[in-house]
Coordinates of C-alpha atoms and ligand atoms in Angstrom, one line a residue:
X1 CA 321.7 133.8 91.4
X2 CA 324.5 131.1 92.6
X3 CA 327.9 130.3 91.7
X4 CA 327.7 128.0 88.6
X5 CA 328.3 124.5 89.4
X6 CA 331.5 124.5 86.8
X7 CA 333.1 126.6 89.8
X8 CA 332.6 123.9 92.4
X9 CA 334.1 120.9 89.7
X10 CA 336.9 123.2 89.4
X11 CA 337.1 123.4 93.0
X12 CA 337.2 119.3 93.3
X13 CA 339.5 119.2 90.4
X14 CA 341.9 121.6 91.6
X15 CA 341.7 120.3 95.3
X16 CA 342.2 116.3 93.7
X17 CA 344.8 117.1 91.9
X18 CA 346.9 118.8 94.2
X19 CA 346.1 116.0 96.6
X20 CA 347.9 113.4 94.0
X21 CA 350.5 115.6 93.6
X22 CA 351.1 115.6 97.2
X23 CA 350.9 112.1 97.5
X24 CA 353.5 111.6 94.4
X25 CA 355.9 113.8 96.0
X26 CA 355.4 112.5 99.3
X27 CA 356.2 108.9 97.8
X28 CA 359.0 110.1 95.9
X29 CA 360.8 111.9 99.4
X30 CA 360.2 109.2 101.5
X31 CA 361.6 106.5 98.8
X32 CA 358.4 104.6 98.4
X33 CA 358.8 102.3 95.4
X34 CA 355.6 103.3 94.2
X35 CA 353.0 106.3 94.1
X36 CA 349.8 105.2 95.1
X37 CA 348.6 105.6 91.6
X38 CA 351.2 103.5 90.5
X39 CA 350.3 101.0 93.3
X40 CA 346.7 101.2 91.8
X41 CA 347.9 100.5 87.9
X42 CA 350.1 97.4 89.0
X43 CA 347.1 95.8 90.9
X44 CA 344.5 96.3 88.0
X45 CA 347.0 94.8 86.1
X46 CA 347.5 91.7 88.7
X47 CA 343.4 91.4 88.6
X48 CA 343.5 91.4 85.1
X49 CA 343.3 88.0 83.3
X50 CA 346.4 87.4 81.4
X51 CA 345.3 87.4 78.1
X52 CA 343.8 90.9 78.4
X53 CA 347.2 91.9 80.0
X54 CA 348.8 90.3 77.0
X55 CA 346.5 91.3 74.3
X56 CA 347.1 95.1 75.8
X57 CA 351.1 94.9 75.9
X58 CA 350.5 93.6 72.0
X59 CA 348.7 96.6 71.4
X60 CA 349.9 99.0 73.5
X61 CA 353.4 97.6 73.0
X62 CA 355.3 99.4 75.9
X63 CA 353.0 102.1 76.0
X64 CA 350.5 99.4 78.1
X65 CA 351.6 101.0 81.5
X66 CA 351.3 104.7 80.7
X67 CA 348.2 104.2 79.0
X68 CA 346.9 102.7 82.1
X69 CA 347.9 105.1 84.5
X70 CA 346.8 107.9 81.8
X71 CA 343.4 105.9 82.3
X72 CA 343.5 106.0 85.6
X73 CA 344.1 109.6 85.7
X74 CA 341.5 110.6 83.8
X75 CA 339.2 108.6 85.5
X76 CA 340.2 110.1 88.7
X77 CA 340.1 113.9 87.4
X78 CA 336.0 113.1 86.5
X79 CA 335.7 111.8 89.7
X80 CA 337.4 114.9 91.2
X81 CA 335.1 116.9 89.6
X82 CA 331.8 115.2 90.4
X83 CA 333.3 115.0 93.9
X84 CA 333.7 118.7 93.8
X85 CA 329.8 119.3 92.9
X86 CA 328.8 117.1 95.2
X87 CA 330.4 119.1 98.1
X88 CA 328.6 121.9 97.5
X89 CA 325.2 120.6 99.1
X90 CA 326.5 117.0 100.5
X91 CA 330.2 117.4 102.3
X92 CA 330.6 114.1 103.8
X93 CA 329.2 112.6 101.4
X94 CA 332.2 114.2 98.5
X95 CA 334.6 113.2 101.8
X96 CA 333.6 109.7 101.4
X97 CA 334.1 109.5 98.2
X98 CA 337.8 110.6 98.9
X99 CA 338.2 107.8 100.9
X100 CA 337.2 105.4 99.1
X101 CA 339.2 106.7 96.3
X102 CA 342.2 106.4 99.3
X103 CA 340.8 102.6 100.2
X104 CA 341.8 101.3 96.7
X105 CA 345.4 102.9 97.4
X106 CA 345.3 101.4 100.7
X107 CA 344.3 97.7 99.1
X108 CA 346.7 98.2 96.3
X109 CA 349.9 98.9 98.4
X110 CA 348.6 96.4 100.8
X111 CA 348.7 93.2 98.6
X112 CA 352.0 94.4 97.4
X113 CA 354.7 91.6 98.7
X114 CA 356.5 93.1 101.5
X115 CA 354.1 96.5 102.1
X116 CA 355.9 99.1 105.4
X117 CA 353.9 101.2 107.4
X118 CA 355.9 103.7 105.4
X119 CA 354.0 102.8 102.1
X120 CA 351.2 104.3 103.3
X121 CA 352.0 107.6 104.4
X122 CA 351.6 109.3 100.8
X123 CA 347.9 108.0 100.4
X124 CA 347.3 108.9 104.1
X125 CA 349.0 112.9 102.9
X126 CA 347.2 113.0 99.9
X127 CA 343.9 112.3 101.6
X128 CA 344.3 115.1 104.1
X129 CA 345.6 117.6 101.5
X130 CA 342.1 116.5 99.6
X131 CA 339.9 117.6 102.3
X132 CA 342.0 120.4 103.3
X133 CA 342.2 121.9 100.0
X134 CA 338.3 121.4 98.7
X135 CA 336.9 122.8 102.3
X136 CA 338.7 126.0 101.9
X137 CA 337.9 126.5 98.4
X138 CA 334.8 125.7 99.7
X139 CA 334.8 128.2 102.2
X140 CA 335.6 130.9 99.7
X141 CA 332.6 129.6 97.3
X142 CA 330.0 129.6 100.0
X143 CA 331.1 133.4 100.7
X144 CA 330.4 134.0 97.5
X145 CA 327.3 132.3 97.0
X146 CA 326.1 134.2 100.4
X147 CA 327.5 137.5 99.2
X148 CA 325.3 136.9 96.1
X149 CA 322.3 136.3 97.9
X150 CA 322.3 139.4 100.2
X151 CA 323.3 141.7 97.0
X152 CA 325.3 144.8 97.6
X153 CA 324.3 146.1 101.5
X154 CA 327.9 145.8 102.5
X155 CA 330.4 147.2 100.0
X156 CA 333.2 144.9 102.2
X157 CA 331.7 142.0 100.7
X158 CA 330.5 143.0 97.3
X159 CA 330.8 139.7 94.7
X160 CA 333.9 141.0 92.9
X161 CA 335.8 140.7 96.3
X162 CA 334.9 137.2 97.7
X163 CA 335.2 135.9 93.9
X164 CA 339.0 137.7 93.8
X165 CA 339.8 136.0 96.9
X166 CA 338.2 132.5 95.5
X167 CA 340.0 133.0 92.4
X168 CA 343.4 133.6 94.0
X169 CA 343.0 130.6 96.4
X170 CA 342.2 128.0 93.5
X171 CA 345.0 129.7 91.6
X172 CA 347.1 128.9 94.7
X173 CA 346.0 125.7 95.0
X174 CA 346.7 125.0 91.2
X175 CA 350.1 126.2 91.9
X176 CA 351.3 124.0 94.6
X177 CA 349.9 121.1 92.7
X178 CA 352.0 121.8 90.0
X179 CA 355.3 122.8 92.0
X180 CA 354.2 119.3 94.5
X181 CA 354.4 117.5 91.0
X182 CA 358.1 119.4 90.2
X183 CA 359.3 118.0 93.6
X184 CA 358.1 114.6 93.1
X185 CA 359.6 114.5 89.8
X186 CA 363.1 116.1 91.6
X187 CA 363.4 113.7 94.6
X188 CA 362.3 110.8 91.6
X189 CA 365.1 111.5 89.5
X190 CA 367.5 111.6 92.2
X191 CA 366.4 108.0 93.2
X192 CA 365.8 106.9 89.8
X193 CA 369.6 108.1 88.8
X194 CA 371.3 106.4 92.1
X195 CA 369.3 103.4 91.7
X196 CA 370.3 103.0 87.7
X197 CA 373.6 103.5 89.0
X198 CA 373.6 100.7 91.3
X199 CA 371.7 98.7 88.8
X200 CA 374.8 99.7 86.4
X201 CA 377.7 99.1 88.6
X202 CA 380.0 96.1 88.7
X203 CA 382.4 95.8 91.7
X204 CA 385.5 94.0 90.5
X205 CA 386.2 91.2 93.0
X206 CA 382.7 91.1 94.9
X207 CA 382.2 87.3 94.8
X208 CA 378.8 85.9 95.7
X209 CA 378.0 84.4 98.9
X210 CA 379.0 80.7 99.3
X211 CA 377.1 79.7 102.5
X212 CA 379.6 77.5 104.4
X213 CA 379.2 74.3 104.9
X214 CA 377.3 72.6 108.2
X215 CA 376.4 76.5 108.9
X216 CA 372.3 75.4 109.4
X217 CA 371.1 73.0 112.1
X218 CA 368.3 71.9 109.7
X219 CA 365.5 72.8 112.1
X220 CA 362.3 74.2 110.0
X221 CA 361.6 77.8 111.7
X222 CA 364.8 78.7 112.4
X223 CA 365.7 82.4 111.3
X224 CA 368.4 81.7 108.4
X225 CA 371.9 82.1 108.9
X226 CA 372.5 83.8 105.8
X227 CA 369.6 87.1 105.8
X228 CA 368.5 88.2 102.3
X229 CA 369.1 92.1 101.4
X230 CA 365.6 92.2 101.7
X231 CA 364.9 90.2 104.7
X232 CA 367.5 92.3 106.5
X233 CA 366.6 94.6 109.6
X234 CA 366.4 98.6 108.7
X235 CA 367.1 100.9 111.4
X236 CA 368.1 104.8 110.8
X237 CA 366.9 108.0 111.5
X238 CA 367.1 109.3 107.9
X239 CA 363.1 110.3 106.4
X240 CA 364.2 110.6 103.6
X241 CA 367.1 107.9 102.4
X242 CA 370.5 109.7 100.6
X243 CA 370.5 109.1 97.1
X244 CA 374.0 109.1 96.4
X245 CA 375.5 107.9 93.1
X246 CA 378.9 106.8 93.1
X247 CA 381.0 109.2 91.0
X248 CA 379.2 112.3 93.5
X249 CA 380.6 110.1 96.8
X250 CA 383.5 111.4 98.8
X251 CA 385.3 110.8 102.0
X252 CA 387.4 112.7 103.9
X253 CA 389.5 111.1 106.8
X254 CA 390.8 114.4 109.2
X255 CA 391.5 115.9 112.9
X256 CA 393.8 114.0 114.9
X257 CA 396.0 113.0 112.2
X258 CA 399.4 113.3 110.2
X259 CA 397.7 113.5 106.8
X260 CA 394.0 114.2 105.7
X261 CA 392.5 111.9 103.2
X262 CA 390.2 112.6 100.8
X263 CA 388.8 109.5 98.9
X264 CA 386.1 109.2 96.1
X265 CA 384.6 106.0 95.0
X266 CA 386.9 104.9 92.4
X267 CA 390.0 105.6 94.9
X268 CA 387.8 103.2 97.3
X269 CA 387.9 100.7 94.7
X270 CA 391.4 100.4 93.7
X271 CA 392.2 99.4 97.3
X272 CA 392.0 95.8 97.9
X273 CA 388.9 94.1 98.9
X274 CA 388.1 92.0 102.1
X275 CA 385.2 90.2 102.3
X276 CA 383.8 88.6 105.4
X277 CA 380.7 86.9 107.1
X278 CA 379.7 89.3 110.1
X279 CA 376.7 89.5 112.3
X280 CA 375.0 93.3 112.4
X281 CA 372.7 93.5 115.3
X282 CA 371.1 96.7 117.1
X283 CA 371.5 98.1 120.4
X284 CA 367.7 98.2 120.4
X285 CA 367.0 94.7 120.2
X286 CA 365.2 93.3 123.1
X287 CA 365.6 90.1 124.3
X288 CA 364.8 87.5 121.8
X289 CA 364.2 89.9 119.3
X290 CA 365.1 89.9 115.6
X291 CA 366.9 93.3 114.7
X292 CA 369.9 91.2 113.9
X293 CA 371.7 90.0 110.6
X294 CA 374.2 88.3 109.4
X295 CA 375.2 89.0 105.6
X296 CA 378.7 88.8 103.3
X297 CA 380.1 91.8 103.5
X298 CA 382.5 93.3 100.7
X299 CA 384.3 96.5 101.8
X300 CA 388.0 98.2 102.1
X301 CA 390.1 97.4 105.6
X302 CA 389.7 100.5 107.6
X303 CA 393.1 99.8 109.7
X304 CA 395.2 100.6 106.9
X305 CA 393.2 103.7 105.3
X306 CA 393.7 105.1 109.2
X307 CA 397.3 104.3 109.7
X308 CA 397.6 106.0 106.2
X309 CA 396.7 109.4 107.5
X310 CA 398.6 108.4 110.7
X311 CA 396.7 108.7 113.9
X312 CA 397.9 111.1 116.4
X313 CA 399.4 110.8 120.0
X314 CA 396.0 110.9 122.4
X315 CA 393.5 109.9 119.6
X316 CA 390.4 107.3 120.6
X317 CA 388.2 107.7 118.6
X318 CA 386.4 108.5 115.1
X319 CA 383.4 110.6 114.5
X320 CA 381.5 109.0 111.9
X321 CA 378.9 111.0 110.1
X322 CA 376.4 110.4 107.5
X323 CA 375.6 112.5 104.6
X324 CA 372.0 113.2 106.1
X325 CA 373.9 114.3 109.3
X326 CA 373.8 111.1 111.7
X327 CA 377.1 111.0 113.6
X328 CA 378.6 107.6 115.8
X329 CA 381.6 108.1 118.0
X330 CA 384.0 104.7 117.5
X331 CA 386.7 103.5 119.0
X332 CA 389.9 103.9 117.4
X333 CA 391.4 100.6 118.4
X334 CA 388.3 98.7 116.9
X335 CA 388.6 100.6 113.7
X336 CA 392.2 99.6 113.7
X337 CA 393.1 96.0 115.8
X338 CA 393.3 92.9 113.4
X339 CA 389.2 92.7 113.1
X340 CA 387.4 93.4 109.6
X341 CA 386.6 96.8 110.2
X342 CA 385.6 98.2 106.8
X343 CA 384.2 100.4 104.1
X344 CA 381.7 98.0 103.0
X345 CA 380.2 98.2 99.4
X346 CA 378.3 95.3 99.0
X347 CA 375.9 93.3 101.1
X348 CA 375.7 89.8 100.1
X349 CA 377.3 90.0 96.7
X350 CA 375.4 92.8 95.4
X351 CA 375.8 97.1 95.8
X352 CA 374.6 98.0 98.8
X353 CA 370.9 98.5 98.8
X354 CA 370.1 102.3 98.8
X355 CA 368.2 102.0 102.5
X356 CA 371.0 99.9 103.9
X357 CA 373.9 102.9 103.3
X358 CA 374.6 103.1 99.2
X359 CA 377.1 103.7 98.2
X360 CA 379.4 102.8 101.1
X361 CA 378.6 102.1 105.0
X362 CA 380.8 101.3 107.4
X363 CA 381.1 97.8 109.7
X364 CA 382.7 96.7 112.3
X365 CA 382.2 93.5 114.2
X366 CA 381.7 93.0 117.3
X367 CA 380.2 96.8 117.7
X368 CA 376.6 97.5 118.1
X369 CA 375.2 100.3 115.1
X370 CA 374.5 102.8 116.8
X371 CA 378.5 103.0 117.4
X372 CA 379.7 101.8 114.0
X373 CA 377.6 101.2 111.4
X374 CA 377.1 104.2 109.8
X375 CA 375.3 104.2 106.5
X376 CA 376.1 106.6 103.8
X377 CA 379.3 107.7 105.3
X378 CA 380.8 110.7 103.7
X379 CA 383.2 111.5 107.2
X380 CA 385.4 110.5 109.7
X381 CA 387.1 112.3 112.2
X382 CA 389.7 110.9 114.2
X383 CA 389.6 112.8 117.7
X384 CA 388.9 112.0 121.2
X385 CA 385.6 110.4 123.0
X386 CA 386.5 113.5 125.6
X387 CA 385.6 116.2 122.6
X388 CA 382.7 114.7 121.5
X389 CA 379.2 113.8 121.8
X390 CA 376.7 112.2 118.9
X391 CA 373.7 111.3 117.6
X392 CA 372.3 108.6 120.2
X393 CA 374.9 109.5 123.1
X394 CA 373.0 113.1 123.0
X395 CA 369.7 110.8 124.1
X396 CA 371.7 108.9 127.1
X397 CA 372.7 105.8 125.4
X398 CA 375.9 104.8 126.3
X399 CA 378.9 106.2 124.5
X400 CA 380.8 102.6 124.1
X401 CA 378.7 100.2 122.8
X402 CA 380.3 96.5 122.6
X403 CA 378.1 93.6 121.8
X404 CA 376.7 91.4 124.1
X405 CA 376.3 88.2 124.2
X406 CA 372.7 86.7 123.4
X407 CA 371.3 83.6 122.1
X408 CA 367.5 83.3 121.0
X409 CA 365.3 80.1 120.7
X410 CA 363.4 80.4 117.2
X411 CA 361.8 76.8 117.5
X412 CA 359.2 76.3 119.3
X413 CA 357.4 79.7 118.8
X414 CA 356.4 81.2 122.5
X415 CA 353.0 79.8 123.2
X416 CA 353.4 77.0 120.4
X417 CA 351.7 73.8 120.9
X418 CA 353.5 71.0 120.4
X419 CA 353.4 67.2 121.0
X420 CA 354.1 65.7 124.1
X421 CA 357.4 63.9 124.2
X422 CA 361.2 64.7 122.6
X423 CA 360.6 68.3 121.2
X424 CA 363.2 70.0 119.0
X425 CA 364.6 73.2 120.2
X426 CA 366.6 75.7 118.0
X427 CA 368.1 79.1 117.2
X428 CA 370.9 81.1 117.5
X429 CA 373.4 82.8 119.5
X430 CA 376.4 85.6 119.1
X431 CA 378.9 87.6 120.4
X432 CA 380.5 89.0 117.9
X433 CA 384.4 89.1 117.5
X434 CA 384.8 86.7 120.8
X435 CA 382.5 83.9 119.1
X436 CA 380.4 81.5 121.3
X437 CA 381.9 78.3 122.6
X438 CA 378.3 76.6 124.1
X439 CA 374.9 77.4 124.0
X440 CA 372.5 75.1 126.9
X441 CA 368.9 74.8 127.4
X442 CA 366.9 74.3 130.6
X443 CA 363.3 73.3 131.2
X444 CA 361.4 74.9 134.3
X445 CA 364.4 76.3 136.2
X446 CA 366.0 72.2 136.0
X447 CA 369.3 71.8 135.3
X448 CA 371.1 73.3 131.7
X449 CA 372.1 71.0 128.9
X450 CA 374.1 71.6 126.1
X451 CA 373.5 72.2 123.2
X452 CA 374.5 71.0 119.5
X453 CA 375.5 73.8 117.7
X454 CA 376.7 74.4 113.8
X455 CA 379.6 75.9 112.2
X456 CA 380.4 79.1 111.7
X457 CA 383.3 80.5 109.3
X458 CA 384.7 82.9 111.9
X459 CA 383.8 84.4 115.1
X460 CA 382.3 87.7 113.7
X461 CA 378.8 85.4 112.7
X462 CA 376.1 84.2 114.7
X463 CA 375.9 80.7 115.5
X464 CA 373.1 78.3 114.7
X465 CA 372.1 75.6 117.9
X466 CA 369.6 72.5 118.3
X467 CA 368.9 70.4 121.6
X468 CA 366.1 68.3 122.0
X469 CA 364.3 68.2 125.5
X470 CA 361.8 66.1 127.1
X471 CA 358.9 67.5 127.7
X472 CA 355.6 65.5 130.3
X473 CA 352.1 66.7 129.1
X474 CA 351.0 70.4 130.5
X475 CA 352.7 73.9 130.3
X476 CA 356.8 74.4 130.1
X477 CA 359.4 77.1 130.1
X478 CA 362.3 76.7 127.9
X479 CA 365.1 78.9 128.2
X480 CA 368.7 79.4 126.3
X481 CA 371.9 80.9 127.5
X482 CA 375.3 80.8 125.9
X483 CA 379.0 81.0 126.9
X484 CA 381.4 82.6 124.9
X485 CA 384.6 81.8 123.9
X486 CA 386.6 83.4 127.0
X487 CA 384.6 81.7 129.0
X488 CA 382.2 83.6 130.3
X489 CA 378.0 82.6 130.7
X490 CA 375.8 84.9 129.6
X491 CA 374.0 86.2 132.6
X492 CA 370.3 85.9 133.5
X493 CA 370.0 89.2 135.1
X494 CA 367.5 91.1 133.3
X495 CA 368.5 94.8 131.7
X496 CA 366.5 97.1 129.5
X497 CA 368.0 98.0 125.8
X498 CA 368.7 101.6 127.2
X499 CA 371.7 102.4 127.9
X500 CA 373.7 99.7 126.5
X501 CA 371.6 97.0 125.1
X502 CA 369.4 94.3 126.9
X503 CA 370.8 91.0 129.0
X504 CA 368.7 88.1 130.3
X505 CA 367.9 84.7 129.1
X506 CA 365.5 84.1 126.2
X507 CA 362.1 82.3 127.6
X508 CA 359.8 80.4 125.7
X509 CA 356.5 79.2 126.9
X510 CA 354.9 75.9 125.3
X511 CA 351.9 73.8 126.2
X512 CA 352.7 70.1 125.3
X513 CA 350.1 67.7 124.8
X514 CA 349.2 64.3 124.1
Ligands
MTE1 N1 373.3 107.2 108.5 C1 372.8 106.4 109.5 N2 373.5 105.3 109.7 C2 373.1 104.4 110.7 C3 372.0 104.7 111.4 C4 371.3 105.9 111.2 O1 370.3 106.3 111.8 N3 371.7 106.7 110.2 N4 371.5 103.8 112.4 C5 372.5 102.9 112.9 C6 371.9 101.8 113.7 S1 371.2 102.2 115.2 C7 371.9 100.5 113.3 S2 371.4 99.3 114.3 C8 372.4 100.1 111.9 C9 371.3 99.4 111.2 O2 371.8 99.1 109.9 P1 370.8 98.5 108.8 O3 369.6 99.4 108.7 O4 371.5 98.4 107.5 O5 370.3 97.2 109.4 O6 372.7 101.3 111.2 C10 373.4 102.3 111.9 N5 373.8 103.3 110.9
MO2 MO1 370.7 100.3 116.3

């Protein structure tokens, strides 16, 4: 006598679906647009040919997409079950065929258009939770099967017993599926509601971005002056992103001041606008590297909101925090001297995305993020640097955190070929709220030349530079360094991000030939 096979489908049923559930959930926390299943439906649909696609969204009317992933699902609950059977005398054979299920997910999210490392982690969870959860129900069946075999010698072990603790582990397993499936649907919602809100809401006097004139040297492979929401760096520490729709948003301004403010969005709103070009760039970015932007920003002036609740005697600074509990300590004088400083609520004409701080952030030129450009900001506290300590200061980077001044060469690539000759050489350079005056090029340590560079609309933005240098058959350095507008020349000397971000000239090697 042995425990039927319907026990072991069960098993890979139970075990499958609470792996999917996982997964969704998992997708749904960490704000992946899609769960893997999902993922799955919209590439079937892409290998579809169109007039099946079309011929089902006749049919189907809208229904086409649910009846897809209903398809989908049931396919997948079979396969759970064979799977399940199969484990019982072939393991790794029922483990391969969870990963294969997982491959698909892999493919699907991988041919998606802009796929993150991040996209991946659901199918990756829901894969372990699929082994984990079918070899201890497994565990508990063999026992039983054992038990069976031996009959009754030990009373310990009699059936009843290992099939009450089987029974009690599936019934666990079935219920974390279903409350897995509850969060997902939860952390969904929330997204779904702060994302139709977005969708919804209309900012009265956000203009669109008009990219100024002579802005672009014109030189194919340079990084655009403008970035795209989408093409723009992401840097937090936040796993899972606030969802916070607008009408639950609140700030308060306190400590060191005359009167504490309290704000919420539509108190935000009825202040008057600025809108500005500025530069965002990270404290992280190594030499030459790209976790910089430059975007039009729409916000509310912080200098006034501050002066409002009046400062006190001694003040220096503002302690910025997040609602998911990121602090930044600023200065008070940059929050407050003539620069844009602000509350910004859109990014390039549109509400701030979700990952880049909905519903309001703050920026302030000339400062690197980790000091200013808290996303999701519900709080500031004006105070002292002396009284306190945050998020990335706690882990020895420096507590003031002005820009430096870099420039980058975009064209050529490092290790580009190119031809022999007068090559084009291009990129960009910044130092924002001083603005760059001259950006020079040298070949292999010879002397520096200028530079042509383009416009720029203030001296918050980065600026776009070409020079064209003459370059003899065989391998060449190319270098860049810029001078700002005090004056001063960016210096060669070489320093590591940490503290206080990196210095030293960006170095490109070519090979020119004939
Ligand atoms: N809430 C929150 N805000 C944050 C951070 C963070 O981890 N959490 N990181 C900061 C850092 S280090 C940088 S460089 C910028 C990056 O902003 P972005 O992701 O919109 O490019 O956000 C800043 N604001
Ligand atoms: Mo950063």
């Amino acid at each position: 006598m042995r425990t039927s096979r319907a026990w072991w489908a069960l098993s890979g049923l139970v075990a499958g679906l609470l792996g999917l559930a996982t997964s969704y959930a998992a997708a749904a926390l960490l704000h992946v647009r899609e769960a893997p299943v999902v993922a799955v439906a919209e590439g079937i649909t892409a290998l579809t040919p169109g007039s099946v696609v079309k011929w089902a969204i006749n049919t189907f009317d809208r229904d086409d997409k649910k009846i897809l992933v209903l398809g989908i699902l049931f396919f997948l609950a079979v396969a759970f079950a064979l799977l399940g059977r199969l484990a019982r005398r072939r393991w790794w054979l029922a483990v391969t065929g969870y990963v294969a299920l997982a491959v698909v997910a892999v493919v699907a999210v991988a041919t998606k258009p802009t796929p993150s490392p991040i996209d991946f982690v659901p199918i990756v969870v829901g894969l372990l939770v699929w082994v984990v959860t079918l070899a201890v129900l497994a565990e508990w069946l063999r026992g039983w099967e054992v038990v069976e075999d031996e009959g009754d010698e030990d009373p310990g072990t009699e059936p009843a017993h290992t099939r009450r603790h089987f029974f009690v582990a599936i019934g666990g397993a079935a219920a974390l599926a279903a409350a897995a499936g509850l969060v997902g649907r939860i952390a969904g919602n929330a997204r779904r509601r702060a994302e139709e809100s977005r969708r919804l809401l209309r900012i009265e006097g956000v203009t669109a971005p008009a990219v100024p004139a002579g802005v672009g040297v014109g030189v194919d492979g340079v990084v655009p002056w403008q970035t795209p929401n989408e093409d723009f760096y992401l840097i937090d520490t936040a796993f899972i992103k606030p969802t916070i729709a607008p009408a639950d948003w609140q700030l308060r301004i306190h400590g060191m001041v005359e009167r504490e403010i309290t704000l919420t969005y539509r108190d935000l709103l009825d202040r008057e606008l600025t809108q500005d070009w500025i530069t965002l760039n990270c404290v992280s970015n190594p030499v030459g590297g790209n976790l910089v932007g430059n975007a039009w920003w729409s916000g509310v002036r912080l200098a006034a909101l501050l002066a409002e609740a009046g400062p006190a005697q001694g003040a220096d600074a503002v302690l910025q925090t997040s609602e998911d509990g990121w602090t930044c300590g600023t200065p008070l004088a940059a929050l407050m001297d003539e620069r844009n400083a602000m509350l910004a609520v859109a990014m390039n004409g549109e509400p701030l995305p979700i990952e880049h701080g909905f519903p309001v952030r703050t920026i302030v030129p000339g400062l690197y993020g980790y000091v200013s450009a808290t996303k999701w900001v519900v709080d500031l506290e004006v105070t002292t640097f002396d009284d306190i300590t945050a998020y990335w200061t706690d882990k020895g980077w420096a507590e003031q955190g002005p820009v430096k001044i870099a420039s980058r060469i975009d064209v050529p690539r490092n290790n580009a070929e190119v031809p022999a000759g007068e090559v084009v050489c291009a990129g960009s350079a910044w130092l924002q709220h001083t603005g760059i005056s001259r950006v020079q090029v040298q070949v292999d340590g010879g002397g520096w030349e200028d530079a042509e560079l383009a416009s720029t609309p203030n001296v918050d933005t980065w600026v776009q530079w070409r020079a064209s240098v003459r370059l003899e058959e065989g391998d060449h350095q190319i270098r860049v360094r810029a001078v700002d507008n005090d004056g001063s020349t960016q210096t060669g000397v070489v320093a590591d991000v940490l503290p206080d971000g990196a210095t030293g000239w960006h170095t490109v090697s070519v090979s020119a030939k004939a």
